[in-house]
Amino acid sequence: MSLKKYSAEHVWLEPHGDGTATVGITVHAQDALGDVVFVDLPAVGATFEAGAVAAVVESVKAAADVYMPASGTVLAVNEDLRADPALANSAPLDAGWFFKVQLSNPAELDKLLDETAYAALPQ
C-alpha cells in the first residue's frame, strides 16, 4: 500500500516521516490535462496554506492550478520537471514530482484521502 495521500483536487502528497513531503499531480490530473508543456513551480522558501494555489500546469488543452494539499514551506522544486514538463505525463507519481515541503501542520494529512478513498472519487 502506498504512503501517498491524495486530495480531491487530484494532487498527491507523500510524507517522509521527518515532517517533509513530496507533492505532485495524479495520473487522473495529467490524463485530464493532456500533454503538459509548462509548469510554473513555486519559489523555494515560499509558504502556502492548505488549499492555496502553489503551482500551475499548462498543457496543450488547458492551464490548471495545483492546490497545496497541506500547509507548509517549499524546500525544493523539481528542476528536471521545469526542464522537461512531459515528466508530469510520463511519470506523474515519481520522477514528475513538483516540489518538496516542510509541513507546518502534519495533522492536516489526516484530512487527505488514502489510495482507496481517492480511487472511489467520481472521476
Coordinates of C-alpha atoms in Angstrom, one line a residue:
M1 CA 0.0 0.0 0.0
S2 CA 1.3 3.4 -1.0
L3 CA 2.2 6.0 1.7
K4 CA 0.8 8.7 -0.7
K5 CA -2.1 10.8 0.4
Y6 CA -4.5 12.4 -2.2
S7 CA -6.6 15.5 -2.4
A8 CA -9.9 15.7 -4.2
E9 CA -8.1 18.3 -6.5
H10 CA -6.0 15.4 -7.9
V11 CA -2.8 16.3 -6.1
W12 CA -0.7 13.6 -4.2
L13 CA 1.5 14.1 -1.2
E14 CA 4.0 11.6 0.0
P15 CA 5.1 12.1 3.7
H16 CA 8.7 11.1 4.5
G17 CA 8.3 10.7 8.3
D18 CA 10.6 13.6 9.1
G19 CA 8.0 16.3 8.7
T20 CA 8.7 16.7 5.0
A21 CA 6.7 15.6 2.0
T22 CA 6.9 15.4 -1.8
V23 CA 4.0 16.8 -3.8
G24 CA 2.8 16.1 -7.4
I25 CA -0.2 15.7 -9.6
T26 CA -2.1 12.4 -10.0
V27 CA -2.4 10.2 -13.0
H28 CA -6.0 11.4 -13.4
A29 CA -4.9 15.0 -13.4
Q30 CA -2.3 14.5 -16.1
D31 CA -4.8 12.4 -18.2
A32 CA -7.3 15.2 -18.0
L33 CA -4.8 17.9 -18.9
G34 CA -3.2 16.1 -21.9
D35 CA 0.4 16.8 -22.9
V36 CA 2.0 19.1 -20.3
V37 CA 4.1 21.8 -21.9
F38 CA 4.9 24.1 -19.0
V39 CA 5.0 24.0 -15.2
D40 CA 5.1 27.2 -13.0
L41 CA 6.7 25.9 -9.8
P42 CA 6.7 27.8 -6.5
A43 CA 9.8 29.6 -5.2
V44 CA 11.9 27.7 -2.7
G45 CA 11.1 29.3 0.7
A46 CA 7.5 30.2 -0.2
T47 CA 4.9 29.2 2.4
F48 CA 1.4 28.1 1.5
E49 CA -1.7 27.2 3.5
A50 CA -3.6 24.0 2.6
G51 CA -5.9 24.8 -0.4
A52 CA -3.8 27.7 -1.7
V53 CA -2.6 27.7 -5.3
A54 CA 1.1 26.6 -5.2
A55 CA 1.8 25.9 -8.9
V56 CA 0.3 26.0 -12.3
V57 CA 0.4 23.3 -15.0
E58 CA -0.1 24.2 -18.7
S59 CA -1.0 21.7 -21.3
V60 CA -2.0 21.7 -24.9
K61 CA -5.6 21.7 -23.7
A62 CA -5.7 23.9 -20.7
A63 CA -4.0 25.5 -17.7
A64 CA -4.7 24.2 -14.2
D65 CA -3.9 25.3 -10.7
V66 CA -2.1 22.9 -8.4
Y67 CA -3.5 23.3 -4.9
M68 CA -1.4 22.8 -1.8
P69 CA -2.6 19.6 -0.2
A70 CA -1.3 20.5 3.3
S71 CA 0.2 23.7 4.7
G72 CA 4.0 24.1 4.5
T73 CA 7.1 25.8 3.2
V74 CA 8.7 24.8 -0.1
L75 CA 12.1 23.2 0.4
A76 CA 12.9 22.2 -3.2
V77 CA 11.4 22.2 -6.6
N78 CA 11.9 19.6 -9.4
E79 CA 14.2 21.3 -11.8
D80 CA 14.1 18.2 -14.0
L81 CA 10.3 18.8 -14.4
R82 CA 10.9 22.5 -15.2
A83 CA 13.3 21.5 -17.9
D84 CA 11.1 18.6 -19.2
P85 CA 7.4 19.2 -18.3
A86 CA 6.5 16.0 -20.1
L87 CA 7.7 14.2 -16.9
A88 CA 4.3 15.2 -15.5
N89 CA 2.8 12.9 -18.1
S90 CA 5.3 10.1 -18.3
A91 CA 6.0 9.7 -14.5
P92 CA 3.4 11.7 -12.5
L93 CA 3.8 9.6 -9.4
D94 CA 7.6 9.7 -9.1
A95 CA 10.1 11.5 -11.4
G96 CA 7.4 14.0 -12.3
W97 CA 7.0 15.3 -8.7
F98 CA 6.6 19.1 -8.4
F99 CA 8.1 20.2 -5.1
K100 CA 9.1 19.1 -1.6
V101 CA 7.7 20.8 1.5
Q102 CA 8.3 21.1 5.2
L103 CA 4.9 20.5 6.7
S104 CA 3.7 23.1 9.2
N105 CA 0.8 21.2 10.4
P106 CA 1.2 17.4 9.9
A107 CA -2.3 16.8 11.4
E108 CA -3.7 18.1 8.1
L109 CA -2.6 14.8 6.5
D110 CA -5.5 13.2 8.2
K111 CA -7.8 15.2 6.0
L112 CA -6.3 13.8 2.8
L113 CA -7.5 10.6 1.2
D114 CA -5.7 7.2 1.1
E115 CA -5.4 5.5 -2.3
T116 CA -8.6 3.5 -1.9
A117 CA -10.7 6.6 -1.0
Y118 CA -9.1 8.6 -3.8
A119 CA -9.9 5.8 -6.3
A120 CA -13.5 5.8 -5.2
L121 CA -14.0 9.5 -6.1
P122 CA -16.1 10.2 -9.1
Q123 CA -13.5 11.0 -11.9

